[in-house]
mmCIF file of C-alpha atoms in Angstrom:
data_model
loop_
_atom_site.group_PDB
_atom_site.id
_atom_site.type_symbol
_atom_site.label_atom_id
_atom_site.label_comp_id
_atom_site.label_asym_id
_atom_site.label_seq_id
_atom_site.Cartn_x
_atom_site.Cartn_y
_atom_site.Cartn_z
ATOM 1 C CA UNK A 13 0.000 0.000 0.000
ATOM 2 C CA UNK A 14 1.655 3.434 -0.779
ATOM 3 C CA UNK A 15 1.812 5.795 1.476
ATOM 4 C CA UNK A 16 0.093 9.554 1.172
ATOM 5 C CA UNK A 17 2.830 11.961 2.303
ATOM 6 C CA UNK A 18 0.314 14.884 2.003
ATOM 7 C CA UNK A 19 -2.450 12.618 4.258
ATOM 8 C CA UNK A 20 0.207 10.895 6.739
ATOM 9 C CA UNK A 21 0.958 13.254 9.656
ATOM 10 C CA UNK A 22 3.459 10.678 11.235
ATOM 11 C CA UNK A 23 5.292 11.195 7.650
ATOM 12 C CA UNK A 24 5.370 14.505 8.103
ATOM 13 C CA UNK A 25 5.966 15.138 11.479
ATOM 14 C CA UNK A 26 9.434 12.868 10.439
ATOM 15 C CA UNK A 27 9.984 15.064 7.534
ATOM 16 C CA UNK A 28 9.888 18.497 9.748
ATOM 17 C CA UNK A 29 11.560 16.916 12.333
ATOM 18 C CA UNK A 30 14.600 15.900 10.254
ATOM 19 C CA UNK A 31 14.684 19.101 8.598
ATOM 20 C CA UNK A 32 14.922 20.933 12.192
ATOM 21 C CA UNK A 33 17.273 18.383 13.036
ATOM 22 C CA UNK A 34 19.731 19.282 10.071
ATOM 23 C CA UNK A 35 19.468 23.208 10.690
ATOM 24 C CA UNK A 36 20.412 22.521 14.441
ATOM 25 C CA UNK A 37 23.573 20.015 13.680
ATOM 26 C CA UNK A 38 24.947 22.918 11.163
ATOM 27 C CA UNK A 39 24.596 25.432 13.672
ATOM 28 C CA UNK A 40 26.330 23.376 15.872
ATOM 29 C CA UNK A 41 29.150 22.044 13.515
ATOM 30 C CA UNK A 42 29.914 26.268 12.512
ATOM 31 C CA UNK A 43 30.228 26.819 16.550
ATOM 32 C CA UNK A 44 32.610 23.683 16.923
ATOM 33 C CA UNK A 45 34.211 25.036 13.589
ATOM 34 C CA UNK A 46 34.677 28.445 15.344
ATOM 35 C CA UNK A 47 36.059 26.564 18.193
ATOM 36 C CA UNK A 48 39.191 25.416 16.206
ATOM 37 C CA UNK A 49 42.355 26.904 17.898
ATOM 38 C CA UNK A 50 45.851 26.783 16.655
ATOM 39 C CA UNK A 51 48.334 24.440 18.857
ATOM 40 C CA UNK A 52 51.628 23.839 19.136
ATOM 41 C CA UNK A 53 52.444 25.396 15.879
ATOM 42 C CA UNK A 54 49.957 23.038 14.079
ATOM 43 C CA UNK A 55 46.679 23.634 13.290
ATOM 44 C CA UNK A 56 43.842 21.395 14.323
ATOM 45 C CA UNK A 57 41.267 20.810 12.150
ATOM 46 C CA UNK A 58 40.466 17.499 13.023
ATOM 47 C CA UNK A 59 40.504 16.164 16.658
ATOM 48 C CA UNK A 60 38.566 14.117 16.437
ATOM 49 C CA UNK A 61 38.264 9.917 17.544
ATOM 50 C CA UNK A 62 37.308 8.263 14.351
ATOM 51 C CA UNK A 63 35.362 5.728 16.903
ATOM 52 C CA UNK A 64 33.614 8.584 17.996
ATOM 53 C CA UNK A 65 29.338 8.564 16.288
ATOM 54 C CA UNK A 66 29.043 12.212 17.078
ATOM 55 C CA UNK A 67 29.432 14.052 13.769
ATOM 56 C CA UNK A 68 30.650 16.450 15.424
ATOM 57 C CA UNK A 69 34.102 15.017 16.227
ATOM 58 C CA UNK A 70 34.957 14.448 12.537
ATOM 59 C CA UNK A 71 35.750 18.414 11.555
ATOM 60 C CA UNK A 72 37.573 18.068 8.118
ATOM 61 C CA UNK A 73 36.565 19.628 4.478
ATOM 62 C CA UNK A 74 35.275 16.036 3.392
ATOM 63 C CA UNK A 75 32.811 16.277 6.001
ATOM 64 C CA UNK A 76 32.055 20.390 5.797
ATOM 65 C CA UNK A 77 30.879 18.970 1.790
ATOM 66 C CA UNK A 78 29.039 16.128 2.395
ATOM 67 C CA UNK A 79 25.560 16.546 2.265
ATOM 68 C CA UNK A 80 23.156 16.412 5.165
ATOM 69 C CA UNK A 81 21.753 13.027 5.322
ATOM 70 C CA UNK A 82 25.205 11.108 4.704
ATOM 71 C CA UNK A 83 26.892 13.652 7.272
ATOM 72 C CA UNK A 84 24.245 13.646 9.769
ATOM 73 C CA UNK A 85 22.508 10.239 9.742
ATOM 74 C CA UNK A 86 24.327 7.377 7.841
ATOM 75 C CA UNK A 87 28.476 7.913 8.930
ATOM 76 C CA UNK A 88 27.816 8.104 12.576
ATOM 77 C CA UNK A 89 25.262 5.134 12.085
ATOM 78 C CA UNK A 90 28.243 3.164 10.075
ATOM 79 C CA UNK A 91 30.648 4.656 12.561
ATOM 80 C CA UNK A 92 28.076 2.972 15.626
ATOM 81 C CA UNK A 93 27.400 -0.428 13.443
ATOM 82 C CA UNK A 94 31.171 -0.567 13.027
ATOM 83 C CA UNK A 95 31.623 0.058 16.865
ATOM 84 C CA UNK A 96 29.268 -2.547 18.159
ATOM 85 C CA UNK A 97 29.562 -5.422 15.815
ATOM 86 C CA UNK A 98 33.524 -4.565 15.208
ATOM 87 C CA UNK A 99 32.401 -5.285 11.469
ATOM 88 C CA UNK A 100 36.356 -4.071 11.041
ATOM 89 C CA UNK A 101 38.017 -7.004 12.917
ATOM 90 C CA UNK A 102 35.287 -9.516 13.320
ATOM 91 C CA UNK A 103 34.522 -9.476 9.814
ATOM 92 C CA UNK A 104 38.246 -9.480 8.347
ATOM 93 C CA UNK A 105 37.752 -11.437 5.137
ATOM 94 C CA UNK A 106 34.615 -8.969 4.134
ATOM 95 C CA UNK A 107 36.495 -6.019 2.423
ATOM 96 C CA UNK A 108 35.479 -2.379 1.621
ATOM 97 C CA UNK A 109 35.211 -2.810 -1.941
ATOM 98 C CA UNK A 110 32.880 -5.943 -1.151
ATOM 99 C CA UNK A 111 31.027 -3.457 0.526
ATOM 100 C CA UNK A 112 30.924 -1.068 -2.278
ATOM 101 C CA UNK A 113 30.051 -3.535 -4.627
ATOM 102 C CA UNK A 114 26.941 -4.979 -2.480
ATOM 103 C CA UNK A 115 24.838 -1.729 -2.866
ATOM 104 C CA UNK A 116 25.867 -2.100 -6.696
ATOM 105 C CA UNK A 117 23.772 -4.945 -6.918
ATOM 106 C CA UNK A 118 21.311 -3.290 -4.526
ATOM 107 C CA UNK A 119 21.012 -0.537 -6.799
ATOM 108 C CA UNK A 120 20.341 -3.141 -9.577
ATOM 109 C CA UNK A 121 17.576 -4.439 -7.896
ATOM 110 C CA UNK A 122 15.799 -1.371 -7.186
ATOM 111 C CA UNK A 123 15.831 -0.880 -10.487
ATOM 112 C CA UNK A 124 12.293 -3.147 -11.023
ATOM 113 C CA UNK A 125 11.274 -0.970 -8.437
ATOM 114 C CA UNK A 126 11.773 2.036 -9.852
ATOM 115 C CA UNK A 127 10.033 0.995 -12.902
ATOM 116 C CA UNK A 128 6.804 0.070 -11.449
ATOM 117 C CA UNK A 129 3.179 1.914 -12.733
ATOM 118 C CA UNK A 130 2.346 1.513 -8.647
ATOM 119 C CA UNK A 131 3.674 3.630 -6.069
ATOM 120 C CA UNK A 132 4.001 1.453 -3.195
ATOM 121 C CA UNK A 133 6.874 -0.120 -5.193
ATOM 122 C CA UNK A 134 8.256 3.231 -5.924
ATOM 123 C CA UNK A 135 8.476 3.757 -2.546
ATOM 124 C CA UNK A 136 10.180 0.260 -1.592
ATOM 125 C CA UNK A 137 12.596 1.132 -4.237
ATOM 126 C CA UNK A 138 12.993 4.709 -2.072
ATOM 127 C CA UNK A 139 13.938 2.657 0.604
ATOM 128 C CA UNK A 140 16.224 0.288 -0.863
ATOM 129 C CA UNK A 141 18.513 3.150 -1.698
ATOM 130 C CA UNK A 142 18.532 3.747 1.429
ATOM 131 C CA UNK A 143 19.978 1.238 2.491
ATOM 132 C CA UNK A 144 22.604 1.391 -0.262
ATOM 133 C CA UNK A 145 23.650 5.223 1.004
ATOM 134 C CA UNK A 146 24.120 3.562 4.539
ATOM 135 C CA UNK A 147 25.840 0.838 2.625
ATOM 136 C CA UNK A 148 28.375 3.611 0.634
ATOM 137 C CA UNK A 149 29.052 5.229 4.200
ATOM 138 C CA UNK A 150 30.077 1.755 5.656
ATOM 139 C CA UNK A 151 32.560 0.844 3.058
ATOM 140 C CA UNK A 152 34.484 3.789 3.875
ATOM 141 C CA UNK A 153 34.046 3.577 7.530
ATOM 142 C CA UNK A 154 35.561 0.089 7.182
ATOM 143 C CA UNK A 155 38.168 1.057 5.154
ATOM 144 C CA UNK A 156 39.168 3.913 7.060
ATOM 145 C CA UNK A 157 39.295 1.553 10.565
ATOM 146 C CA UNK A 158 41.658 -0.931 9.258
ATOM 147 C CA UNK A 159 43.926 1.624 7.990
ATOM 148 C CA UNK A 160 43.669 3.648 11.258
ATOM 149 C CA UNK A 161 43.127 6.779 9.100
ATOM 150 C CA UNK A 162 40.693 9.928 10.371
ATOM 151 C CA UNK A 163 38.094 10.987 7.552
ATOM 152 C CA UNK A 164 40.158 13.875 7.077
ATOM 153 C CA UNK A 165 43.053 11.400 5.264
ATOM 154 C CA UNK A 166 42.356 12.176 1.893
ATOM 155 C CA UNK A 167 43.429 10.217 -1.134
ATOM 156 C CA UNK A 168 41.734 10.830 -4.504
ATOM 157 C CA UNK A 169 44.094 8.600 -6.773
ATOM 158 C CA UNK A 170 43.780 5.250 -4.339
ATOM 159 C CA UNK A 171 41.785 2.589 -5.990
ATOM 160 C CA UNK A 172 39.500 2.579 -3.400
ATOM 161 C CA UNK A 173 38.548 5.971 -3.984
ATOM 162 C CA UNK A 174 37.754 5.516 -7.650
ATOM 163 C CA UNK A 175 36.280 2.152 -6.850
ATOM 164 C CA UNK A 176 33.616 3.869 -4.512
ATOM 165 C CA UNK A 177 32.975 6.344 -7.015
ATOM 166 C CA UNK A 178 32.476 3.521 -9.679
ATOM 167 C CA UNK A 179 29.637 2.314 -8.104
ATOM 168 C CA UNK A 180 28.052 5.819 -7.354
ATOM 169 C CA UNK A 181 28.266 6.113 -10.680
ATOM 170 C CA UNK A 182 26.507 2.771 -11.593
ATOM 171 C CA UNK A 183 24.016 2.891 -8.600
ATOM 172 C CA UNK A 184 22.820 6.581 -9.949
ATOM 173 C CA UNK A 185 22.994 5.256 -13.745
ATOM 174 C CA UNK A 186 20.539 1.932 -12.181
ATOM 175 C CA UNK A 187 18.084 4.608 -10.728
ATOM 176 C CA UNK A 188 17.884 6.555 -14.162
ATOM 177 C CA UNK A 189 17.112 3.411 -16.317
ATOM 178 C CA UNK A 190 14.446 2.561 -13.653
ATOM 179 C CA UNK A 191 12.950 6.381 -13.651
ATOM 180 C CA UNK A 192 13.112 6.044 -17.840
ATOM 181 C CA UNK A 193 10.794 2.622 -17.909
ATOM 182 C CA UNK A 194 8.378 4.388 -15.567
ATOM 183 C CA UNK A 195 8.141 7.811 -17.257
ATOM 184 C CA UNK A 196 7.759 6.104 -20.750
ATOM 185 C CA UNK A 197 5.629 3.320 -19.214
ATOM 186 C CA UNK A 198 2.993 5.737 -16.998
ATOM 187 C CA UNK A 199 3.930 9.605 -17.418
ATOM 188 C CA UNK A 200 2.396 9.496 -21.260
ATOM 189 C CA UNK A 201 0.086 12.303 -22.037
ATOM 190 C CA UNK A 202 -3.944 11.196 -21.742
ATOM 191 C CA UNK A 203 -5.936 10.188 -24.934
ATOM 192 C CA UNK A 204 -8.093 12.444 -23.678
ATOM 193 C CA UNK A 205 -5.491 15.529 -24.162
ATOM 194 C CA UNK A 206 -4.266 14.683 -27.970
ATOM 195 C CA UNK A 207 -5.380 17.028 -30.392
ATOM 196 C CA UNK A 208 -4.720 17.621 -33.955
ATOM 197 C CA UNK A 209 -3.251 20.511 -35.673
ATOM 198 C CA UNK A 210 -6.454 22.237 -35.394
ATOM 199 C CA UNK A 211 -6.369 22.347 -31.971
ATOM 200 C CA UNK A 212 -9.431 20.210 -31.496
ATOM 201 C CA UNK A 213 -9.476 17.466 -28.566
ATOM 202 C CA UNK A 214 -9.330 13.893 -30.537
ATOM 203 C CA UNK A 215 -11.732 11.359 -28.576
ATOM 204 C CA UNK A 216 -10.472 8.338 -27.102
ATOM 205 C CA UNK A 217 -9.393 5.756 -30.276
ATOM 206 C CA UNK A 218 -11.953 2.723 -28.724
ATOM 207 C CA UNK A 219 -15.266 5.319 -29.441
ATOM 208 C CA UNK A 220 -13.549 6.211 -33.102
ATOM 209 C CA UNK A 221 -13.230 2.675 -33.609
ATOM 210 C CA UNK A 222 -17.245 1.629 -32.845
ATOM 211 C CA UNK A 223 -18.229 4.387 -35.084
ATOM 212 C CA UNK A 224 -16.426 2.921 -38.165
ATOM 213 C CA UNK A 225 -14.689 5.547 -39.512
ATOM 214 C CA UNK A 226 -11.574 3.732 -40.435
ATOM 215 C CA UNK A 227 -10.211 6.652 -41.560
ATOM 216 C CA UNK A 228 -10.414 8.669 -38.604
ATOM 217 C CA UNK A 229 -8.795 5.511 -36.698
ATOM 218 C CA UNK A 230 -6.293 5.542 -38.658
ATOM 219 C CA UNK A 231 -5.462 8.990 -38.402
ATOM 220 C CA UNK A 232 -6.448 9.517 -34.639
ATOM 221 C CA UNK A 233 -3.515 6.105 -34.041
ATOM 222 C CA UNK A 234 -1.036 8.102 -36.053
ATOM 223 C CA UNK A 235 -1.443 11.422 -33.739
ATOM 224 C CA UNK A 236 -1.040 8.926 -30.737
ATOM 225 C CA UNK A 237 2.283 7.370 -31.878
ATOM 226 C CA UNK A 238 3.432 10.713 -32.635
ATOM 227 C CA UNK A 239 2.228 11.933 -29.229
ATOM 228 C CA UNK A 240 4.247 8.840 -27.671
ATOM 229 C CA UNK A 241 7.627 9.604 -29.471
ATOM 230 C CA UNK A 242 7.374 12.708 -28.346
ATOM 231 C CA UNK A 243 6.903 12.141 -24.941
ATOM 232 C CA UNK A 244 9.536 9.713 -25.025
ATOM 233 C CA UNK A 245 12.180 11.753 -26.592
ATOM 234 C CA UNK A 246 11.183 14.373 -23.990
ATOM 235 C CA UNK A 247 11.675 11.675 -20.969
ATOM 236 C CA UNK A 248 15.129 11.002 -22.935
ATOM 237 C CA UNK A 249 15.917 14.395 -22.577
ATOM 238 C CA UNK A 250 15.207 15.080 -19.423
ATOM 239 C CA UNK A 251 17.020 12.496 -18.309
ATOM 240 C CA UNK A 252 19.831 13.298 -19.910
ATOM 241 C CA UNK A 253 20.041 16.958 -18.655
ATOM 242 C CA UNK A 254 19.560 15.146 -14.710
ATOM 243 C CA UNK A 255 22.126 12.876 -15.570
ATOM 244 C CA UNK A 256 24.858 15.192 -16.879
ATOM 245 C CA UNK A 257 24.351 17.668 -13.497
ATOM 246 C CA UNK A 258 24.844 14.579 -11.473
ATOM 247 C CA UNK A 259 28.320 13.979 -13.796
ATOM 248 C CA UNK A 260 29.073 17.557 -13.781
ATOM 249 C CA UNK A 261 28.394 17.932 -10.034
ATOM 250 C CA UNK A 262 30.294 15.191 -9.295
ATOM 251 C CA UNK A 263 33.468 16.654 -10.821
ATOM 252 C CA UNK A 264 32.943 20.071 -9.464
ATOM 253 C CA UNK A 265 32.414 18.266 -5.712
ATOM 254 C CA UNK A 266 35.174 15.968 -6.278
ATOM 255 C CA UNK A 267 37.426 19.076 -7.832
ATOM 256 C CA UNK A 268 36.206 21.608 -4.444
ATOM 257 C CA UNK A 269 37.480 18.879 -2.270
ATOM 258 C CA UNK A 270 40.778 17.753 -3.297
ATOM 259 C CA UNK A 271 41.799 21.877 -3.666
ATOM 260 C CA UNK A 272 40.284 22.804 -0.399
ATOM 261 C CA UNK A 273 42.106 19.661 1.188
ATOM 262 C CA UNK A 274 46.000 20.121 0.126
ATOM 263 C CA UNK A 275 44.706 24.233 0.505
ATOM 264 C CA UNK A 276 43.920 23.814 3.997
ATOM 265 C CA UNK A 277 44.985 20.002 5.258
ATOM 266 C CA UNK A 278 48.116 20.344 4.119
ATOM 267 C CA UNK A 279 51.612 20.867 5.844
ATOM 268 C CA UNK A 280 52.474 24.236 5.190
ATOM 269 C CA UNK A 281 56.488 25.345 5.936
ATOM 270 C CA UNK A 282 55.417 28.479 8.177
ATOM 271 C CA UNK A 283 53.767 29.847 10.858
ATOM 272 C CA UNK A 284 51.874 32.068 9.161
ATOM 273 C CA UNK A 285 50.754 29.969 6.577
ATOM 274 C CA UNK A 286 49.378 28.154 9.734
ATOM 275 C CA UNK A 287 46.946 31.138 10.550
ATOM 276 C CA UNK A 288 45.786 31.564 7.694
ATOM 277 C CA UNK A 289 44.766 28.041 6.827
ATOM 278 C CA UNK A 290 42.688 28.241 10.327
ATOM 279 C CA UNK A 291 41.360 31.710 9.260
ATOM 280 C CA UNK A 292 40.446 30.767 6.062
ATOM 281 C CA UNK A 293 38.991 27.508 7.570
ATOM 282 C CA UNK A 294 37.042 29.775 9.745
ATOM 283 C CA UNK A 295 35.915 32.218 7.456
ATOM 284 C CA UNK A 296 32.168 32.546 6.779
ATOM 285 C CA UNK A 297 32.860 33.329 2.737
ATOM 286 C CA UNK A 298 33.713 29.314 3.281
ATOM 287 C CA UNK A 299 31.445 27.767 5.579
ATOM 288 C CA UNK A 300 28.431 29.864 2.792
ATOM 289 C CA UNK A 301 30.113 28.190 -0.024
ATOM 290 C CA UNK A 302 30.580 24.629 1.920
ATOM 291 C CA UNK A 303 26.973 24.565 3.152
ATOM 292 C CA UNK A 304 25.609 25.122 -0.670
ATOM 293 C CA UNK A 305 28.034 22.153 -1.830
ATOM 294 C CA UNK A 306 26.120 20.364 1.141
ATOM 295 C CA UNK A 307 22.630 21.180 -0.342
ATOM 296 C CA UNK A 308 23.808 20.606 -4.081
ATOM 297 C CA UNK A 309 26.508 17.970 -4.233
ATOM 298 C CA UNK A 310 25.405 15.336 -6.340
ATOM 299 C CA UNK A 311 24.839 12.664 -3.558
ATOM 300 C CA UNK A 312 22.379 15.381 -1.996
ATOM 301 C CA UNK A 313 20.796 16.163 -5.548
ATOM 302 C CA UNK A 314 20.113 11.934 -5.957
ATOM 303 C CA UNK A 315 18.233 12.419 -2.128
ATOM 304 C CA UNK A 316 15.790 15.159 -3.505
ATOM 305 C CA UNK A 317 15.062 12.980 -6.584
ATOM 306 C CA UNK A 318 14.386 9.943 -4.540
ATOM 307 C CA UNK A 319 12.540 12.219 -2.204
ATOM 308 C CA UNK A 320 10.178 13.395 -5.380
ATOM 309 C CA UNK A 321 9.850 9.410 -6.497
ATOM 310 C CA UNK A 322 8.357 8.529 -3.035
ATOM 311 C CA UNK A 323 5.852 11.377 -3.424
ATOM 312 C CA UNK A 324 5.104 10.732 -7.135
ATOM 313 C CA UNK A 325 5.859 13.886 -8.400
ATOM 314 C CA UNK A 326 9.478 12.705 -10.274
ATOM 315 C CA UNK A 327 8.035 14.198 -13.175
ATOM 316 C CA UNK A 328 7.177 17.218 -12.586
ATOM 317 C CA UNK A 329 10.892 17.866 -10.142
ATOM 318 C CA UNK A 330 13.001 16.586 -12.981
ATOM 319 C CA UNK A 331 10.864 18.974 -15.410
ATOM 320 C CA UNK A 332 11.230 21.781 -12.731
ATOM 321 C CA UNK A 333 15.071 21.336 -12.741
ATOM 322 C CA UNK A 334 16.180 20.616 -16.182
ATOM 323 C CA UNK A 335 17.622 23.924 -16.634
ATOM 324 C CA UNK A 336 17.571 25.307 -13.208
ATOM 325 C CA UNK A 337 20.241 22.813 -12.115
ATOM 326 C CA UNK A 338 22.802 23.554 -14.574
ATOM 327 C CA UNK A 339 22.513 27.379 -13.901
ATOM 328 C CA UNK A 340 22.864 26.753 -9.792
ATOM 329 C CA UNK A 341 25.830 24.174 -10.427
ATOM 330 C CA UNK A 342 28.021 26.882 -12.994
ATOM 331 C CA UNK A 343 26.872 29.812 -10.559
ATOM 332 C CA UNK A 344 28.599 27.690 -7.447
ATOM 333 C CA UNK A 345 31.606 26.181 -9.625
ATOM 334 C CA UNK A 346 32.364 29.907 -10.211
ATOM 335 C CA UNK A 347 32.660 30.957 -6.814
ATOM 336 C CA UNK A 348 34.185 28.000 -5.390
ATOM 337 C CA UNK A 349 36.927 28.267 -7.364
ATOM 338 C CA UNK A 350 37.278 32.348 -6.972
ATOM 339 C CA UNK A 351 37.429 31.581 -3.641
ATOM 340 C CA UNK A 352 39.804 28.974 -3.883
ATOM 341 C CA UNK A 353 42.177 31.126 -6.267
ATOM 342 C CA UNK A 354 41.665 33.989 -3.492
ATOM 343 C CA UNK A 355 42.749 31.808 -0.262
ATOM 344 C CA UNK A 356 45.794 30.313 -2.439
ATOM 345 C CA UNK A 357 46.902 33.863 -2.807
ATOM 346 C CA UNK A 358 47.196 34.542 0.318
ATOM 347 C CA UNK A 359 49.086 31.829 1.421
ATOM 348 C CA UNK A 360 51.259 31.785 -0.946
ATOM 349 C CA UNK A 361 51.873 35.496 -0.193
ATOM 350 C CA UNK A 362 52.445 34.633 3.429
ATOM 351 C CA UNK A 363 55.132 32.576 2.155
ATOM 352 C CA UNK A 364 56.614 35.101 0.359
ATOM 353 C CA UNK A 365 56.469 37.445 2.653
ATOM 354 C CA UNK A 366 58.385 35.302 5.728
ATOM 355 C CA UNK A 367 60.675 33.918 3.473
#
């Protein structure tokens, strides 16, 4: 049975309660931010206990970009499933990119899901994807416990690291084939709606048929083919233009991390340097530009979608964004890297200036 988000007041008492939730966590992860102090020489953005489920003790530019739901839910629930099963240790012969490749097939699955003309199924496919984000959290949760690294050891060249986003890739590309069968399958525009190049409403091809006018059958099954190709070619497209801002955000995200990391997680040779990487760290120009990579990073943009499949209105979001998306993605590429082309300056001028 599918469930009514706009009749189910549990639903959206959840759905309120989360969102409060999230605005109260990045209030308090900008205080703890503020809270960063320089020591011994070295500045600490990160100390933190990896064991530790509070996402607050895991300050580090991964985790100022990830979006809400992975940072806020499903790494300190990996972080707690790893800490009371010790899934690390117990589980030795189980690998991360096992992991990875488990809500692969996951993905896969949901895919007959996705597909489905009923929305109950919809939903169960909402839900499976779920459980593969929780899934894509654990792998590196794992990965990072046997290796005794913190979430702020970053690197973007490691197979595991281009494994994981492998399988983003193909769990995201597995939702989009499902979303095309539906939209082609039960998004079609109504008999009802076709009309001809006069403008006039054509009647339903069944009542055309009883009245025996072959000719008007034939020509009423012709404007419904064409109808149909059209409305496929505009599900292709739409598709297409969701797809590409998932690709393009992903390279943008992917691009903002690894130059904020070796900007600000990176040894620098003086003291100086130091204050500014905390400074710049601390900065609200950063923490605006962080918290819209939170919103719009392409793991975040997948959650919305999945949000508008489990209240049946994929359609009309996709429609709603094809454009939109692009625009909001180039607008915060652009100042991302301004800003990161500012802050560079000034270090490197620091370094300049000492030496």
């Amino acid at each position: 049975m599918a469930i009514n988000v706009w009749e189910n007041k549990l639903l959206q008492i959840i759905a309120g309660s989360t969102l409060i939730y999230f605005i109260w966590m990045d209030v308090a992860f900008y205080h703890k931010i503020q809270a960063i102090t320089l020591t011994t020489g070295n500045v600490t953005l990160h100390p933190q206990d990896e064991n530790s489920f509070s996402p607050m003790a895991k300050v580090a530019m991964k985790t100022l970009l990830l979006d809400h739901l992975n940072h806020y839910i499903y790494l300190p629930l990996a972080v707690i499933f790893n800490k009371v099963t010790n899934f690390s240790e117990t589980f030795y012969f189980i690998t991360p990119n096992m992991i990875s490749g488990s809500h692969v097939i996951l993905s896969l699955f949901a895919i007959r899901f996705f597909g489905s003309s009923r929305l109950s199924l919809r939903q169960v496919g909402f839900m499976l994807f779920q459980v593969r984000f929780f899934l894509d959290a654990l792998d590196g949760t794992v990965a990072r416990a046997r290796a005794h690294h913190s979430i702020s050891y970053l690197d973007m060249n490691s197979s595991g690291f281009i494994l994981d986003g492998v399988c983003d890739a193909i769990g995201s590309a597995a939702f989009y084939f499902g979303a095309f069968i539906f939209l082609c399958s039960n998004s079609a525009p109504s008999l009802m709606r076709l009309k001809n190049r006069d403008g006039q409403v054509l009647i339903p091809l069944i009542n055309t048929l009883k009245s025996g006018d072959r000719s008007s059958s034939v020509d009423l099954t012709s404007n419904i083919t064409n109808s149909n190709v059209l409305h496929v070619r505009n599900v292709v497209i739409v598709l297409i233009c969701s797809g590409l801002q998932m690709l393009f955000g992903s390279i943008f995200w992917n691009q903002t991390l690894g130059d904020y990391h070796s900007l600000l997680e990176t040894e620098v040779p003086t003291h100086e340097q130091k204050v500014l990487q905390l400074e710049i760290f601390k900065s609200s120009s950063l923490w605006i530009i962080a918290w819209f990579w939170k919103v719009f990073n392409p793991q975040a943009m997948l959650e919305v979608i999945l949000i508008s499949v489990f209240m049946d209105k994929l359609w009309e979001f996709l429609r709603w964004t094809q454009y939109t998306g692009f625009v909001v993605l180039i607008v915060l590429a652009t100042v991302t890297n301004a800003h990161i082309h500012y802050a560079r300056g000034l270090i490197m001028s620091a370094e300049r200036v000492e030496a």
